[in-house]
Amino acid sequence: MEKKHLHIAAGIIRNSDNKIFITQRSIDSHMGGFWEFPGGKLEQGETPEQALIRELKEEVGITVMHCELIDTIKHDFPDRSISLDFFLVDKWKDEPFGKEGQPSRWVLQSELVADEFPPANRSIVNFLTQNGSC
């Protein structure tokens, strides 16, 4: 049986205090309970940037004004493979919050903890904590 492939756009929402906004995955979802950079799956015909803008409006209530692709990571699970496009979001309108009721918080970039994120996110978390800027 062929594995399901998912293409996901995720936003690293970073404010001027070098804090990053993260949300917690629903306990009943794949990788439930882990923290994540908000975003979601691309819909048919969408570019990763279009999906990011749509998902961040739906999920955390912000309008992206500027974003930049910083990395694409591929990860295989036993039942699926994913491609994650990580965008740095450094300009937006409105204040992000867990619009779908999910827990959320601001964390200093240097204090992100890779083990609190799904395995597919850990290399980008390590990059962020070691580099200070991107």
JSON list of C-alpha atoms in Angstrom, two decimals:
[
{"chain": "A", "resi": 1, "resn": "MET", "atom": "CA", "xyz": [0.00, 0.00, 0.00]},
{"chain": "A", "resi": 2, "resn": "GLU", "atom": "CA", "xyz": [1.28, 3.43, -0.94]},
{"chain": "A", "resi": 3, "resn": "LYS", "atom": "CA", "xyz": [1.86, 5.92, 1.86]},
{"chain": "A", "resi": 4, "resn": "LYS", "atom": "CA", "xyz": [-0.29, 9.00, 2.12]},
{"chain": "A", "resi": 5, "resn": "HIS", "atom": "CA", "xyz": [1.68, 12.19, 1.38]},
{"chain": "A", "resi": 6, "resn": "LEU", "atom": "CA", "xyz": [0.84, 15.50, 3.04]},
{"chain": "A", "resi": 7, "resn": "HIS", "atom": "CA", "xyz": [2.22, 18.92, 2.15]},
{"chain": "A", "resi": 8, "resn": "ILE", "atom": "CA", "xyz": [2.04, 21.36, 5.07]},
{"chain": "A", "resi": 9, "resn": "ALA", "atom": "CA", "xyz": [2.84, 25.05, 5.46]},
{"chain": "A", "resi": 10, "resn": "ALA", "atom": "CA", "xyz": [3.79, 26.21, 8.97]},
{"chain": "A", "resi": 11, "resn": "GLY", "atom": "CA", "xyz": [4.32, 29.72, 10.30]},
{"chain": "A", "resi": 12, "resn": "ILE", "atom": "CA", "xyz": [7.07, 30.66, 12.72]},
{"chain": "A", "resi": 13, "resn": "ILE", "atom": "CA", "xyz": [5.35, 33.78, 14.03]},
{"chain": "A", "resi": 14, "resn": "ARG", "atom": "CA", "xyz": [8.10, 35.87, 15.65]},
{"chain": "A", "resi": 15, "resn": "ASN", "atom": "CA", "xyz": [7.53, 39.23, 17.32]},
{"chain": "A", "resi": 16, "resn": "SER", "atom": "CA", "xyz": [9.97, 42.09, 17.92]},
{"chain": "A", "resi": 17, "resn": "ASP", "atom": "CA", "xyz": [10.87, 40.65, 21.37]},
{"chain": "A", "resi": 18, "resn": "ASN", "atom": "CA", "xyz": [12.20, 37.50, 19.66]},
{"chain": "A", "resi": 19, "resn": "LYS", "atom": "CA", "xyz": [9.28, 35.45, 21.01]},
{"chain": "A", "resi": 20, "resn": "ILE", "atom": "CA", "xyz": [7.61, 32.82, 18.88]},
{"chain": "A", "resi": 21, "resn": "PHE", "atom": "CA", "xyz": [3.91, 31.99, 18.99]},
{"chain": "A", "resi": 22, "resn": "ILE", "atom": "CA", "xyz": [3.18, 28.24, 19.25]},
{"chain": "A", "resi": 23, "resn": "THR", "atom": "CA", "xyz": [0.02, 26.19, 19.63]},
{"chain": "A", "resi": 24, "resn": "GLN", "atom": "CA", "xyz": [-0.65, 22.76, 21.09]},
{"chain": "A", "resi": 25, "resn": "ARG", "atom": "CA", "xyz": [-1.98, 19.92, 18.93]},
{"chain": "A", "resi": 26, "resn": "SER", "atom": "CA", "xyz": [-5.31, 18.45, 19.96]},
{"chain": "A", "resi": 27, "resn": "ILE", "atom": "CA", "xyz": [-4.81, 15.34, 22.08]},
{"chain": "A", "resi": 28, "resn": "ASP", "atom": "CA", "xyz": [-6.93, 13.27, 19.65]},
{"chain": "A", "resi": 29, "resn": "SER", "atom": "CA", "xyz": [-4.98, 14.31, 16.52]},
{"chain": "A", "resi": 30, "resn": "HIS", "atom": "CA", "xyz": [-1.87, 12.76, 14.96]},
{"chain": "A", "resi": 31, "resn": "MET", "atom": "CA", "xyz": [1.03, 13.75, 17.26]},
{"chain": "A", "resi": 32, "resn": "GLY", "atom": "CA", "xyz": [-1.54, 15.02, 19.78]},
{"chain": "A", "resi": 33, "resn": "GLY", "atom": "CA", "xyz": [-0.26, 16.94, 22.80]},
{"chain": "A", "resi": 34, "resn": "PHE", "atom": "CA", "xyz": [2.90, 18.24, 21.11]},
{"chain": "A", "resi": 35, "resn": "TRP", "atom": "CA", "xyz": [3.46, 21.96, 20.56]},
{"chain": "A", "resi": 36, "resn": "GLU", "atom": "CA", "xyz": [3.70, 23.17, 16.97]},
{"chain": "A", "resi": 37, "resn": "PHE", "atom": "CA", "xyz": [4.12, 26.13, 14.70]},
{"chain": "A", "resi": 38, "resn": "PRO", "atom": "CA", "xyz": [0.59, 26.90, 13.46]},
{"chain": "A", "resi": 39, "resn": "GLY", "atom": "CA", "xyz": [-0.34, 26.08, 9.89]},
{"chain": "A", "resi": 40, "resn": "GLY", "atom": "CA", "xyz": [-1.86, 23.26, 7.92]},
{"chain": "A", "resi": 41, "resn": "LYS", "atom": "CA", "xyz": [-2.28, 21.24, 4.77]},
{"chain": "A", "resi": 42, "resn": "LEU", "atom": "CA", "xyz": [-2.22, 22.73, 1.32]},
{"chain": "A", "resi": 43, "resn": "GLU", "atom": "CA", "xyz": [-5.52, 22.54, -0.53]},
{"chain": "A", "resi": 44, "resn": "GLN", "atom": "CA", "xyz": [-5.78, 21.64, -4.22]},
{"chain": "A", "resi": 45, "resn": "GLY", "atom": "CA", "xyz": [-4.16, 24.36, -6.34]},
{"chain": "A", "resi": 46, "resn": "GLU", "atom": "CA", "xyz": [-2.70, 26.33, -3.42]},
{"chain": "A", "resi": 47, "resn": "THR", "atom": "CA", "xyz": [0.91, 27.41, -3.15]},
{"chain": "A", "resi": 48, "resn": "PRO", "atom": "CA", "xyz": [2.56, 26.89, 0.25]},
{"chain": "A", "resi": 49, "resn": "GLU", "atom": "CA", "xyz": [2.43, 30.65, 0.91]},
{"chain": "A", "resi": 50, "resn": "GLN", "atom": "CA", "xyz": [-1.30, 30.82, 0.05]},
{"chain": "A", "resi": 51, "resn": "ALA", "atom": "CA", "xyz": [-1.98, 27.87, 2.37]},
{"chain": "A", "resi": 52, "resn": "LEU", "atom": "CA", "xyz": [0.02, 29.52, 5.16]},
{"chain": "A", "resi": 53, "resn": "ILE", "atom": "CA", "xyz": [-1.93, 32.78, 4.86]},
{"chain": "A", "resi": 54, "resn": "ARG", "atom": "CA", "xyz": [-5.29, 30.92, 4.84]},
{"chain": "A", "resi": 55, "resn": "GLU", "atom": "CA", "xyz": [-4.37, 28.58, 7.70]},
{"chain": "A", "resi": 56, "resn": "LEU", "atom": "CA", "xyz": [-3.02, 31.31, 9.99]},
{"chain": "A", "resi": 57, "resn": "LYS", "atom": "CA", "xyz": [-6.21, 33.34, 9.47]},
{"chain": "A", "resi": 58, "resn": "GLU", "atom": "CA", "xyz": [-8.38, 30.29, 10.28]},
{"chain": "A", "resi": 59, "resn": "GLU", "atom": "CA", "xyz": [-6.27, 28.86, 13.11]},
{"chain": "A", "resi": 60, "resn": "VAL", "atom": "CA", "xyz": [-4.83, 31.84, 14.98]},
{"chain": "A", "resi": 61, "resn": "GLY", "atom": "CA", "xyz": [-6.77, 34.83, 13.61]},
{"chain": "A", "resi": 62, "resn": "ILE", "atom": "CA", "xyz": [-3.95, 36.84, 12.01]},
{"chain": "A", "resi": 63, "resn": "THR", "atom": "CA", "xyz": [-3.53, 38.36, 8.58]},
{"chain": "A", "resi": 64, "resn": "VAL", "atom": "CA", "xyz": [0.01, 37.73, 7.32]},
{"chain": "A", "resi": 65, "resn": "MET", "atom": "CA", "xyz": [1.64, 40.88, 5.95]},
{"chain": "A", "resi": 66, "resn": "HIS", "atom": "CA", "xyz": [5.13, 39.43, 5.35]},
{"chain": "A", "resi": 67, "resn": "CYS", "atom": "CA", "xyz": [6.56, 35.93, 5.39]},
{"chain": "A", "resi": 68, "resn": "GLU", "atom": "CA", "xyz": [9.66, 34.24, 4.05]},
{"chain": "A", "resi": 69, "resn": "LEU", "atom": "CA", "xyz": [10.34, 30.56, 3.42]},
{"chain": "A", "resi": 70, "resn": "ILE", "atom": "CA", "xyz": [13.24, 29.47, 5.64]},
{"chain": "A", "resi": 71, "resn": "ASP", "atom": "CA", "xyz": [13.30, 25.70, 5.19]},
{"chain": "A", "resi": 72, "resn": "THR", "atom": "CA", "xyz": [11.52, 22.67, 3.75]},
{"chain": "A", "resi": 73, "resn": "ILE", "atom": "CA", "xyz": [11.76, 19.42, 5.67]},
{"chain": "A", "resi": 74, "resn": "LYS", "atom": "CA", "xyz": [10.62, 15.98, 4.57]},
{"chain": "A", "resi": 75, "resn": "HIS", "atom": "CA", "xyz": [9.74, 13.36, 7.18]},
{"chain": "A", "resi": 76, "resn": "ASP", "atom": "CA", "xyz": [8.51, 9.78, 6.94]},
{"chain": "A", "resi": 77, "resn": "PHE", "atom": "CA", "xyz": [6.16, 8.13, 9.39]},
{"chain": "A", "resi": 78, "resn": "PRO", "atom": "CA", "xyz": [5.14, 4.46, 9.11]},
{"chain": "A", "resi": 79, "resn": "ASP", "atom": "CA", "xyz": [1.76, 5.43, 7.62]},
{"chain": "A", "resi": 80, "resn": "ARG", "atom": "CA", "xyz": [2.53, 8.73, 5.85]},
{"chain": "A", "resi": 81, "resn": "SER", "atom": "CA", "xyz": [5.19, 11.03, 4.52]},
{"chain": "A", "resi": 82, "resn": "ILE", "atom": "CA", "xyz": [5.08, 14.78, 4.93]},
{"chain": "A", "resi": 83, "resn": "SER", "atom": "CA", "xyz": [6.73, 17.83, 3.44]},
{"chain": "A", "resi": 84, "resn": "LEU", "atom": "CA", "xyz": [6.80, 20.83, 5.76]},
{"chain": "A", "resi": 85, "resn": "ASP", "atom": "CA", "xyz": [7.44, 24.33, 4.44]},
{"chain": "A", "resi": 86, "resn": "PHE", "atom": "CA", "xyz": [8.46, 26.56, 7.36]},
{"chain": "A", "resi": 87, "resn": "PHE", "atom": "CA", "xyz": [7.90, 30.28, 6.90]},
{"chain": "A", "resi": 88, "resn": "LEU", "atom": "CA", "xyz": [9.17, 33.05, 9.15]},
{"chain": "A", "resi": 89, "resn": "VAL", "atom": "CA", "xyz": [6.22, 35.39, 9.73]},
{"chain": "A", "resi": 90, "resn": "ASP", "atom": "CA", "xyz": [7.55, 38.71, 11.00]},
{"chain": "A", "resi": 91, "resn": "LYS", "atom": "CA", "xyz": [4.73, 41.10, 10.10]},
{"chain": "A", "resi": 92, "resn": "TRP", "atom": "CA", "xyz": [0.99, 40.54, 10.60]},
{"chain": "A", "resi": 93, "resn": "LYS", "atom": "CA", "xyz": [-2.27, 42.21, 11.62]},
{"chain": "A", "resi": 94, "resn": "ASP", "atom": "CA", "xyz": [-4.20, 41.37, 14.79]},
{"chain": "A", "resi": 95, "resn": "GLU", "atom": "CA", "xyz": [-3.02, 39.41, 17.82]},
{"chain": "A", "resi": 96, "resn": "PRO", "atom": "CA", "xyz": [-2.62, 35.63, 17.42]},
{"chain": "A", "resi": 97, "resn": "PHE", "atom": "CA", "xyz": [-4.63, 33.36, 19.69]},
{"chain": "A", "resi": 98, "resn": "GLY", "atom": "CA", "xyz": [-5.91, 29.78, 19.69]},
{"chain": "A", "resi": 99, "resn": "LYS", "atom": "CA", "xyz": [-8.96, 30.52, 17.55]},
{"chain": "A", "resi": 100, "resn": "GLU", "atom": "CA", "xyz": [-10.05, 26.86, 17.58]},
{"chain": "A", "resi": 101, "resn": "GLY", "atom": "CA", "xyz": [-9.75, 26.64, 21.37]},
{"chain": "A", "resi": 102, "resn": "GLN", "atom": "CA", "xyz": [-6.24, 25.14, 21.29]},
{"chain": "A", "resi": 103, "resn": "PRO", "atom": "CA", "xyz": [-3.75, 26.15, 23.99]},
{"chain": "A", "resi": 104, "resn": "SER", "atom": "CA", "xyz": [-1.22, 28.71, 22.77]},
{"chain": "A", "resi": 105, "resn": "ARG", "atom": "CA", "xyz": [1.70, 30.70, 24.15]},
{"chain": "A", "resi": 106, "resn": "TRP", "atom": "CA", "xyz": [4.62, 32.96, 23.31]},
{"chain": "A", "resi": 107, "resn": "VAL", "atom": "CA", "xyz": [8.09, 31.50, 23.94]},
{"chain": "A", "resi": 108, "resn": "LEU", "atom": "CA", "xyz": [11.49, 33.15, 23.60]},
{"chain": "A", "resi": 109, "resn": "GLN", "atom": "CA", "xyz": [13.11, 31.73, 20.50]},
{"chain": "A", "resi": 110, "resn": "SER", "atom": "CA", "xyz": [16.15, 30.68, 22.55]},
{"chain": "A", "resi": 111, "resn": "GLU", "atom": "CA", "xyz": [13.90, 28.78, 24.99]},
{"chain": "A", "resi": 112, "resn": "LEU", "atom": "CA", "xyz": [12.07, 26.55, 22.50]},
{"chain": "A", "resi": 113, "resn": "VAL", "atom": "CA", "xyz": [12.43, 22.87, 23.48]},
{"chain": "A", "resi": 114, "resn": "ALA", "atom": "CA", "xyz": [12.74, 20.46, 20.54]},
{"chain": "A", "resi": 115, "resn": "ASP", "atom": "CA", "xyz": [11.35, 17.48, 22.49]},
{"chain": "A", "resi": 116, "resn": "GLU", "atom": "CA", "xyz": [8.05, 19.35, 22.99]},
{"chain": "A", "resi": 117, "resn": "PHE", "atom": "CA", "xyz": [7.49, 19.32, 19.20]},
{"chain": "A", "resi": 118, "resn": "PRO", "atom": "CA", "xyz": [6.68, 16.45, 16.80]},
{"chain": "A", "resi": 119, "resn": "PRO", "atom": "CA", "xyz": [9.80, 14.70, 15.44]},
{"chain": "A", "resi": 120, "resn": "ALA", "atom": "CA", "xyz": [9.37, 16.34, 12.02]},
{"chain": "A", "resi": 121, "resn": "ASN", "atom": "CA", "xyz": [9.71, 19.81, 13.64]},
{"chain": "A", "resi": 122, "resn": "ARG", "atom": "CA", "xyz": [12.74, 19.18, 15.82]},
{"chain": "A", "resi": 123, "resn": "SER", "atom": "CA", "xyz": [15.46, 20.09, 13.31]},
{"chain": "A", "resi": 124, "resn": "ILE", "atom": "CA", "xyz": [13.86, 23.50, 12.69]},
{"chain": "A", "resi": 125, "resn": "VAL", "atom": "CA", "xyz": [13.47, 24.05, 16.46]},
{"chain": "A", "resi": 126, "resn": "ASN", "atom": "CA", "xyz": [17.16, 23.22, 16.93]},
{"chain": "A", "resi": 127, "resn": "PHE", "atom": "CA", "xyz": [18.06, 25.59, 14.09]},
{"chain": "A", "resi": 128, "resn": "LEU", "atom": "CA", "xyz": [16.04, 28.41, 15.70]},
{"chain": "A", "resi": 129, "resn": "THR", "atom": "CA", "xyz": [17.53, 27.93, 19.18]},
{"chain": "A", "resi": 130, "resn": "GLN", "atom": "CA", "xyz": [21.11, 27.69, 17.91]},
{"chain": "A", "resi": 131, "resn": "ASN", "atom": "CA", "xyz": [21.05, 30.51, 15.38]},
{"chain": "A", "resi": 132, "resn": "GLY", "atom": "CA", "xyz": [19.11, 33.29, 17.09]},
{"chain": "A", "resi": 133, "resn": "SER", "atom": "CA", "xyz": [17.95, 34.65, 13.74]},
{"chain": "A", "resi": 134, "resn": "CYS", "atom": "CA", "xyz": [16.86, 33.34, 10.38]}
]
